[in-house]
Amino acid sequence: MRHTKIVATLGPACSQPDTLRALLNGGVDIVRLNFSHGSHESHARSYAAVRDAAEATGRTVAVMQDLSGPKIRTGPLEGGQPVTLAPGQTLRIAAGDKPGNSEVVYTPYEPLIRSVSRGDRLLLDDGRIELRVEELRHDEIVTSVVAGGSLGQKKGINAPGVGLPASAVTEKDAADLRFGLHLGVDLVALSFVQTADDVQRAIDIMRDAGRSVPLIAKIERPAAVSNIDAILGVAQGVMVARGDLGLEVPLEQVPRMQKHIIRRARAAGLPSILATQVLESMRVDPRPTRAEVSDAANAVDEGADAIMLAGETAVGAHPARAVETLDAIIRDAETMPPSERVVPEMDPARSPHGRAVCEAAVTLAATARAGAIVAVTREGHTARMLAALRPTTQVFAVTPSAGVVGATAMLWGVTPILTTTEDINEIERLLSERHLVSSGSVVVFVNISAELNRLDANFINVQRFQ
Ligand code: PGA
Ligand code: MN
């Protein structure tokens, strides 16, 4: 079995039913709908296509809605045509959504104009174009082009080191989030989080909407790295969003920040997703570079719960092959013992006995050479606690809740099973029927609950399957 999960981003390259089925058969655990692109109609169609493909393949997949957050972008251009920016030339950036040209480009994100200082750098279009701020005017900034090139419409702007007003949930995000919850997404990721308050705001919107799903904070601003522990105190997971992070901080710091974010998430007992450019060359080529293979394998060693493909599956030439390649890389990397052991610092006040029960189950499973640990879980806490302990034994999260199935999809080493029964004999029958546990295997059943007065909860039970 594979412990580290695979996230694949949906896009034009994989939205045909047969490609989507190939992706799921290749091992995708979570499909990402990227709300930086597309309309509500197109996302509704994609969502239905994913559910159809899951049904057709018999695979359990979770759908993750990725909210665009306050991504700063340039506006439209005159005639829709790209403009050429030459090094040394002057380019003004003004607030608004008018079409720009090679002298002035607009941005709908007005706070940018007020937040920059002379000498700051602005990176456009994933850093392909670099500008230096020369002069601040009332409603525009005057920059000089340091690195030039062709600039298309609506390209990203990154302002490294510039403190921007905190509010990771834009009006568009709030509307998208309500739409996604209504659609039925299992997980929500929020871009450009800076503080725990940003995360809380999204959680409050879910509560008001009457449907809450796990919130994953995308760590792609330096402020979020500084506030990582506070963010982990509120979010249900984090994503190392290396694309924007690598523009917001010097590139050479990204590997160190990646390790730090993954370590802190593991210490908090929460899942992390490693994202961006994982098998980037496979957008074009059928085989990844050796450096990409090594990067993905190192993410496994660092203990990421999941690895994400973006352009590789969304717009690449070999979407299914990219998934199969990542699956093979992860499986091989997982045969090596991890180079570092991270002990979760989980808050014992949450469930004073819960961690001890799960640790005992993990030890018992290892000593008894068990084939599986079965977490009987209503809210998913047992599964999350077990995943945090990184058992070598595979974990089945048996739950009556479709919400828990979605939430556990990103947990390292956890396979969710949806069923209403909590009866151990019935669960045994179900796992045997589906050939998930072979006959003669030892299986450890575990359940934790905050309520110690429930006779049906807080147990460890070891069985040999017929
Ligand atoms: P994005 O996030 O693809 O939404 O930008 C990932 C990243 O920035 O790495
Ligand atoms: Mn990003």
Coordinates of C-alpha atoms and ligand atoms in Angstrom, one line a residue:
M1 CA 0.0 0.0 0.0
R2 CA 0.9 3.6 -0.4
H3 CA 0.8 5.9 2.7
T4 CA 1.4 9.3 1.1
K5 CA -1.6 10.6 -0.7
I6 CA -1.8 12.1 -4.2
V7 CA -3.7 15.3 -5.1
A8 CA -4.4 16.1 -8.7
T9 CA -5.6 19.4 -10.1
L10 CA -8.5 19.3 -12.6
G11 CA -8.2 21.2 -15.8
P12 CA -8.8 20.9 -19.6
A13 CA -6.1 18.2 -20.0
C14 CA -8.0 15.7 -17.7
S15 CA -11.6 16.7 -17.7
Q16 CA -12.7 14.1 -20.3
P17 CA -14.3 11.1 -18.5
D18 CA -11.8 8.5 -19.7
T19 CA -8.8 10.6 -18.7
L20 CA -10.4 11.3 -15.3
R21 CA -11.0 7.6 -14.8
A22 CA -7.4 6.9 -15.7
L23 CA -6.3 9.5 -13.1
L24 CA -8.4 7.9 -10.4
N25 CA -7.2 4.4 -11.4
G26 CA -3.6 5.7 -11.3
G27 CA -4.1 6.5 -7.6
V28 CA -5.5 10.0 -7.1
D29 CA -6.9 10.4 -3.6
I30 CA -8.0 14.1 -3.8
V31 CA -9.0 16.1 -6.8
R32 CA -8.4 19.9 -6.6
L33 CA -10.8 22.4 -8.2
N34 CA -8.8 25.6 -8.7
F35 CA -11.1 28.6 -8.2
S36 CA -8.4 30.9 -9.6
H37 CA -9.8 29.8 -13.0
G38 CA -13.2 28.8 -14.3
S39 CA -16.8 29.8 -13.5
H40 CA -19.3 28.3 -11.1
E41 CA -20.8 26.5 -14.0
S42 CA -17.6 25.0 -15.2
H43 CA -16.7 23.9 -11.6
A44 CA -20.2 22.3 -11.1
R45 CA -19.6 20.3 -14.3
S46 CA -16.1 19.3 -13.1
Y47 CA -17.5 18.3 -9.8
A48 CA -20.1 16.1 -11.3
A49 CA -17.5 14.5 -13.7
V50 CA -15.3 13.6 -10.7
R51 CA -18.2 12.0 -8.8
D52 CA -19.1 10.1 -12.0
A53 CA -15.6 8.9 -12.4
A54 CA -15.3 7.8 -8.8
E55 CA -18.6 5.9 -9.2
A56 CA -17.4 4.2 -12.4
T57 CA -14.0 3.2 -11.0
G58 CA -15.2 2.3 -7.5
R59 CA -12.5 4.6 -6.0
T60 CA -13.0 6.9 -3.0
V61 CA -11.9 10.4 -3.9
A62 CA -12.3 13.6 -2.0
V63 CA -12.9 16.9 -3.8
M64 CA -10.9 19.9 -2.6
Q65 CA -12.0 23.4 -3.4
D66 CA -9.0 25.8 -3.7
L67 CA -10.1 29.4 -3.1
S68 CA -8.0 32.0 -5.0
G69 CA -7.6 34.4 -2.0
P70 CA -6.2 37.9 -2.4
K71 CA -4.0 37.0 -5.3
I72 CA -2.8 40.3 -6.9
R73 CA -3.2 40.4 -10.6
T74 CA -2.7 42.8 -13.5
G75 CA -5.9 43.9 -15.4
P76 CA -6.9 43.4 -19.1
L77 CA -4.8 44.8 -21.9
E78 CA -5.9 46.9 -24.9
G79 CA -7.2 44.6 -27.7
G80 CA -6.4 41.6 -25.4
Q81 CA -2.9 41.6 -26.8
P82 CA 0.2 41.0 -24.8
V83 CA 2.6 44.0 -24.4
T84 CA 6.4 43.9 -24.6
L85 CA 8.2 45.5 -21.7
A86 CA 11.9 46.4 -22.4
P87 CA 14.5 46.6 -19.6
G88 CA 15.0 50.2 -18.4
Q89 CA 11.7 51.5 -19.6
T90 CA 9.1 53.1 -17.3
L91 CA 5.9 51.3 -16.5
R92 CA 3.1 52.8 -14.4
I93 CA 0.8 50.6 -12.3
A94 CA -2.5 52.2 -11.4
A95 CA -5.6 51.0 -9.5
G96 CA -8.6 50.0 -11.6
D97 CA -9.7 47.5 -14.2
K98 CA -9.2 49.6 -17.4
P99 CA -7.3 47.9 -20.2
G100 CA -3.6 48.6 -20.0
N101 CA -0.8 49.1 -22.5
S102 CA 3.0 49.2 -22.5
E103 CA 3.0 52.4 -20.5
V104 CA 0.4 51.7 -17.8
V105 CA -1.0 48.5 -16.5
Y106 CA -3.9 48.4 -14.0
T107 CA -4.5 46.2 -11.0
P108 CA -7.9 45.7 -9.4
Y109 CA -6.1 45.3 -6.0
E110 CA -5.9 48.9 -4.9
P111 CA -4.1 48.3 -1.6
L112 CA -1.0 47.4 -3.6
I113 CA -0.6 51.0 -4.7
R114 CA -0.7 52.2 -1.0
S115 CA 1.5 49.5 0.4
V116 CA 4.7 49.6 -1.6
S117 CA 7.7 51.8 -1.0
R118 CA 10.4 53.2 -3.3
G119 CA 13.0 50.6 -4.1
D120 CA 10.5 47.6 -3.6
R121 CA 10.5 44.9 -6.3
L122 CA 7.4 43.7 -8.0
L123 CA 7.4 40.3 -9.8
L124 CA 4.9 39.8 -12.6
D125 CA 3.8 36.6 -14.3
D126 CA 5.5 34.1 -11.9
G127 CA 8.5 36.3 -11.7
R128 CA 9.2 36.4 -15.4
I129 CA 9.1 40.2 -15.3
E130 CA 10.7 42.2 -12.6
L131 CA 9.9 45.9 -11.8
R132 CA 11.5 48.3 -9.3
V133 CA 9.3 51.0 -7.7
E134 CA 10.8 54.4 -8.4
E135 CA 8.1 56.9 -7.4
L136 CA 4.8 56.8 -5.5
R137 CA 2.0 59.0 -6.7
H138 CA -1.5 59.6 -5.4
D139 CA -3.2 56.8 -7.3
E140 CA -0.4 55.1 -9.2
I141 CA 3.2 53.9 -8.8
V142 CA 6.0 54.5 -11.3
T143 CA 8.3 51.6 -11.8
S144 CA 11.3 50.8 -14.0
V145 CA 11.5 47.5 -15.8
V146 CA 14.5 45.4 -14.5
A147 CA 13.8 42.2 -16.3
G148 CA 11.5 42.6 -19.3
G149 CA 9.5 40.4 -21.6
S150 CA 6.0 39.8 -22.9
L151 CA 3.2 40.5 -20.5
G152 CA -0.2 38.9 -21.1
Q153 CA -3.5 39.8 -19.4
K154 CA -4.4 39.1 -15.8
K155 CA -1.0 37.9 -14.7
G156 CA 0.0 37.5 -11.1
I157 CA 1.8 40.2 -9.2
N158 CA 4.0 39.3 -6.2
A159 CA 5.4 42.0 -4.0
P160 CA 8.1 40.3 -1.9
G161 CA 8.6 41.8 1.5
V162 CA 5.7 44.2 1.2
G163 CA 3.3 44.1 4.1
L164 CA -0.2 43.9 2.6
P165 CA -3.4 44.4 4.6
A166 CA -4.5 41.1 6.1
S167 CA -7.8 39.7 4.8
A168 CA -7.3 36.4 3.0
V169 CA -11.0 35.9 2.3
T170 CA -12.1 38.2 -0.4
E171 CA -15.8 38.7 -1.4
K172 CA -15.2 36.4 -4.3
D173 CA -13.8 33.8 -2.0
A174 CA -16.8 34.0 0.3
A175 CA -19.2 33.6 -2.6
D176 CA -17.1 30.8 -4.1
L177 CA -16.9 29.0 -0.7
R178 CA -20.7 29.1 -0.2
F179 CA -21.0 27.8 -3.7
G180 CA -18.5 25.0 -3.1
L181 CA -20.1 23.9 0.2
H182 CA -23.5 23.7 -1.6
L183 CA -21.9 21.7 -4.4
G184 CA -20.6 19.2 -1.8
V185 CA -16.8 19.7 -1.7
D186 CA -15.0 17.7 1.0
L187 CA -12.1 20.0 1.8
V188 CA -11.4 23.7 1.3
A189 CA -7.9 25.3 0.7
L190 CA -7.5 29.0 1.3
S191 CA -4.7 30.9 -0.6
F192 CA -2.5 33.7 0.7
V193 CA -3.3 33.2 4.4
Q194 CA -1.2 35.4 6.6
T195 CA -2.7 34.9 10.1
A196 CA -4.9 32.5 12.1
D197 CA -7.6 35.2 11.8
D198 CA -7.7 34.7 8.1
V199 CA -8.3 31.0 8.6
Q200 CA -10.9 31.7 11.2
R201 CA -12.8 34.0 8.9
A202 CA -13.3 31.2 6.4
I203 CA -14.3 28.8 9.2
D204 CA -16.9 31.4 10.3
I205 CA -18.3 31.6 6.8
M206 CA -18.7 27.8 6.8
R207 CA -20.4 27.8 10.2
D208 CA -22.9 30.5 9.0
A209 CA -23.5 28.5 5.8
G210 CA -24.4 25.5 7.9
R211 CA -21.8 23.1 6.5
S212 CA -18.2 22.9 7.7
V213 CA -15.4 20.9 6.1
P214 CA -11.7 20.8 6.9
L215 CA -9.9 24.1 6.0
I216 CA -6.3 23.8 4.6
A217 CA -4.3 27.0 4.9
K218 CA -2.0 27.6 1.9
I219 CA 1.4 28.8 3.2
E220 CA 2.7 31.1 0.5
R221 CA 3.4 34.4 2.3
P222 CA 6.3 35.0 4.7
A223 CA 3.9 36.2 7.4
A224 CA 2.2 32.7 7.3
V225 CA 5.5 31.0 7.8
S226 CA 6.2 33.2 10.9
N227 CA 2.6 32.5 12.1
I228 CA 2.7 28.8 11.3
D229 CA 1.9 27.5 14.8
A230 CA -1.0 29.9 15.3
I231 CA -2.4 29.0 11.9
L232 CA -2.0 25.3 12.8
G233 CA -4.0 26.1 16.0
V234 CA -7.0 26.9 13.8
A235 CA -6.7 25.2 10.4
Q236 CA -7.1 21.4 9.9
G237 CA -4.1 21.2 7.6
V238 CA -1.6 23.2 5.6
M239 CA -0.3 23.3 2.0
V240 CA 3.3 24.2 1.2
A241 CA 2.4 26.4 -1.8
R242 CA 5.9 26.6 -3.3
G243 CA 4.8 28.6 -6.4
D244 CA 3.9 31.8 -4.8
L245 CA 6.1 31.2 -1.7
G246 CA 9.1 31.1 -4.1
L247 CA 8.3 34.5 -5.3
E248 CA 7.5 36.0 -2.0
V249 CA 10.7 34.9 -0.3
P250 CA 14.2 34.3 -1.9
L251 CA 14.1 31.0 -3.7
E252 CA 16.9 29.5 -1.8
Q253 CA 14.8 29.7 1.4
V254 CA 12.0 27.5 0.0
P255 CA 13.5 24.1 0.9
R256 CA 14.1 25.2 4.5
M257 CA 10.6 26.7 4.8
Q258 CA 9.1 23.5 3.3
K259 CA 10.9 21.4 6.0
H260 CA 9.8 23.8 8.7
I261 CA 6.2 23.8 7.7
I262 CA 5.9 20.0 7.3
R263 CA 7.7 19.5 10.7
R264 CA 5.4 22.0 12.5
A265 CA 2.3 20.4 10.9
R266 CA 3.5 17.0 12.1
A267 CA 4.3 18.3 15.5
A268 CA 0.7 19.6 15.7
G269 CA -0.6 16.2 14.5
L270 CA -2.1 17.8 11.4
P271 CA -1.7 16.9 7.7
S272 CA 0.4 18.8 5.2
I273 CA 0.3 18.9 1.4
L274 CA 3.4 19.5 -0.6
A275 CA 2.6 21.5 -3.8
T276 CA 3.9 23.0 -7.0
Q277 CA 6.3 22.0 -9.8
V278 CA 6.6 18.5 -8.4
L279 CA 6.9 16.8 -11.8
E280 CA 6.8 20.1 -13.7
S281 CA 8.7 18.8 -16.8
M282 CA 5.9 16.2 -17.3
R283 CA 3.7 19.0 -18.5
V284 CA 5.6 18.5 -21.8
D285 CA 7.8 15.4 -21.4
P286 CA 6.8 11.8 -20.8
R287 CA 9.5 11.4 -18.1
P288 CA 10.3 13.7 -15.3
T289 CA 13.8 15.1 -14.5
R290 CA 15.9 13.2 -12.0
A291 CA 15.8 16.3 -9.8
E292 CA 12.0 16.2 -9.8
V293 CA 12.0 12.5 -8.8
S294 CA 14.4 13.3 -6.0
D295 CA 12.3 16.2 -4.8
A296 CA 9.1 14.1 -4.6
A297 CA 11.0 11.3 -2.8
N298 CA 12.4 13.8 -0.3
A299 CA 8.9 15.1 0.4
V300 CA 8.0 11.5 1.4
D301 CA 11.0 11.3 3.7
E302 CA 10.1 14.7 5.2
G303 CA 6.7 13.2 6.1
A304 CA 4.3 15.2 3.9
D305 CA 0.9 13.6 4.1
A306 CA 0.1 14.3 0.4
I307 CA 1.9 15.5 -2.7
M308 CA 0.0 17.6 -5.2
L309 CA 0.1 17.8 -9.0
A310 CA -1.0 21.0 -10.6
G311 CA -0.2 21.9 -14.2
E312 CA 1.0 18.3 -14.7
T313 CA -2.6 17.1 -14.6
A314 CA -4.6 20.3 -15.3
V315 CA -2.9 21.4 -18.6
G316 CA -0.1 18.9 -19.2
A317 CA 0.4 16.5 -22.1
H318 CA 0.6 13.4 -19.9
P319 CA -1.8 13.7 -17.0
A320 CA -2.4 10.0 -16.3
R321 CA 1.3 9.2 -16.7
A322 CA 2.2 12.0 -14.2
V323 CA 0.0 10.4 -11.6
E324 CA 1.4 6.9 -12.3
T325 CA 4.9 8.3 -12.1
L326 CA 4.3 10.0 -8.8
D327 CA 2.6 6.9 -7.4
A328 CA 5.7 4.8 -8.3
I329 CA 8.1 7.4 -6.8
I330 CA 6.2 7.5 -3.5
R331 CA 6.0 3.7 -3.3
D332 CA 9.7 3.3 -3.7
A333 CA 10.5 6.2 -1.3
E334 CA 8.3 4.6 1.3
T335 CA 10.4 1.5 1.4
M336 CA 13.2 3.5 3.1
P337 CA 12.9 4.2 6.8
P338 CA 12.3 7.9 7.4
S339 CA 15.5 9.8 8.3
E340 CA 13.8 11.8 11.0
R341 CA 11.3 10.9 13.7
V342 CA 8.8 13.6 14.6
V343 CA 6.9 13.1 17.8
P344 CA 3.5 15.0 17.7
E345 CA 3.1 17.5 20.5
M346 CA -0.6 17.0 20.6
D347 CA -2.5 19.0 23.3
P348 CA -3.3 16.3 25.9
A349 CA -6.3 18.4 27.1
R350 CA -8.2 17.6 23.9
S351 CA -8.5 14.0 24.9
P352 CA -6.2 13.0 27.8
H353 CA -6.4 9.3 27.2
G354 CA -7.0 9.3 23.4
R355 CA -3.4 9.6 22.4
A356 CA -2.3 6.9 24.9
V357 CA -4.9 4.5 23.5
C358 CA -3.8 5.2 19.9
E359 CA -0.1 4.8 20.8
A360 CA -1.0 1.5 22.4
A361 CA -2.8 0.4 19.3
V362 CA 0.2 1.3 17.1
T363 CA 2.6 -0.6 19.4
L364 CA 0.3 -3.6 19.5
A365 CA -0.1 -3.6 15.7
A366 CA 3.7 -3.5 15.2
T367 CA 4.4 -6.2 17.9
A368 CA 1.7 -8.5 16.7
R369 CA 2.7 -7.9 13.0
A370 CA -0.9 -6.9 12.4
G371 CA -2.2 -6.5 8.8
A372 CA -4.3 -3.5 9.7
I373 CA -5.4 -1.1 12.3
V374 CA -9.1 -0.3 12.1
A375 CA -10.2 3.0 13.6
V376 CA -13.9 3.0 14.4
T377 CA -14.5 6.7 14.2
R378 CA -17.5 9.0 14.1
E379 CA -15.7 12.4 13.8
G380 CA -12.3 11.3 12.5
H381 CA -10.3 12.1 15.6
T382 CA -9.0 8.5 16.0
A383 CA -7.9 8.4 12.4
R384 CA -6.1 11.7 12.6
M385 CA -4.4 10.7 15.9
L386 CA -3.2 7.4 14.4
A387 CA -2.0 9.1 11.2
A388 CA 0.0 11.6 13.3
L389 CA 1.8 8.6 15.0
R390 CA 2.9 7.3 11.5
P391 CA 2.3 3.6 12.1
T392 CA 3.9 1.2 9.6
T393 CA 0.6 -0.8 9.7
Q394 CA -2.1 0.5 7.3
V395 CA -5.1 2.2 8.9
F396 CA -8.7 1.8 7.9
A397 CA -11.0 4.6 9.1
V398 CA -14.4 3.0 9.4
T399 CA -17.0 5.7 9.7
P400 CA -20.7 6.4 9.2
S401 CA -19.9 10.0 8.1
A402 CA -19.3 11.0 4.5
G403 CA -17.7 14.1 5.9
V404 CA -15.1 12.0 7.8
V405 CA -14.4 10.1 4.6
G406 CA -13.6 13.4 2.9
A407 CA -11.5 14.7 5.8
T408 CA -9.4 11.5 6.1
A409 CA -8.6 11.4 2.4
M410 CA -5.6 13.6 3.0
L411 CA -4.3 11.7 6.1
W412 CA -1.1 9.8 5.7
G413 CA -1.7 6.0 5.6
V414 CA -5.4 6.2 6.2
T415 CA -8.0 4.5 3.9
P416 CA -11.6 5.6 4.6
I417 CA -14.5 3.1 4.6
L418 CA -18.0 4.4 4.7
T419 CA -20.4 2.2 6.7
T420 CA -23.0 2.6 9.4
T421 CA -22.0 -0.4 11.4
E422 CA -19.7 -0.2 14.5
D423 CA -20.0 -3.9 15.2
I424 CA -16.5 -5.5 15.0
N425 CA -17.7 -8.8 13.5
E426 CA -19.6 -6.9 10.7
I427 CA -16.6 -4.7 10.0
E428 CA -14.4 -7.9 9.8
R429 CA -16.9 -9.4 7.2
L430 CA -16.9 -6.1 5.2
L431 CA -13.1 -5.8 5.1
S432 CA -12.7 -9.5 4.1
E433 CA -15.4 -9.3 1.4
R434 CA -13.6 -6.3 -0.2
H435 CA -10.3 -8.2 0.1
L436 CA -8.8 -5.3 2.1
V437 CA -7.5 -7.7 4.8
S438 CA -6.5 -11.2 4.0
S439 CA -7.7 -14.2 6.1
G440 CA -5.4 -15.2 8.9
S441 CA -4.3 -11.6 9.5
V442 CA -4.2 -10.0 12.9
V443 CA -6.3 -6.8 13.0
V444 CA -6.3 -4.2 15.8
F445 CA -9.5 -2.3 16.3
V446 CA -9.4 1.0 18.1
N447 CA -11.8 3.7 19.1
I448 CA -11.3 6.8 21.2
S449 CA -13.9 9.3 22.5
A450 CA -13.7 12.3 24.8
E451 CA -16.5 10.7 26.9
L452 CA -15.1 8.1 29.3
N453 CA -18.5 7.2 30.6
R454 CA -19.5 5.5 27.3
L455 CA -19.2 1.7 27.6
D456 CA -19.1 1.3 23.8
A457 CA -16.2 3.7 23.3
N458 CA -12.4 3.8 24.2
F459 CA -11.4 0.3 23.3
I460 CA -8.5 -1.6 21.7
N461 CA -9.5 -5.1 20.5
V462 CA -7.1 -7.5 18.7
Q463 CA -8.5 -10.2 16.4
R464 CA -7.3 -12.8 13.9
F465 CA -9.4 -12.7 10.8
Q466 CA -11.0 -16.0 9.7
Ligands
PGA1 P1 -1.7 28.2 -6.7 O1 -1.1 27.7 -5.3 O2 -1.5 27.1 -7.7 O3 -3.1 28.4 -6.3 O4 -1.0 29.4 -6.9 C1 0.0 26.9 -5.3 C2 1.3 27.7 -5.2 O5 1.3 28.9 -5.1 O6 2.4 27.0 -5.1
MN2 MN -0.4 30.2 -4.9

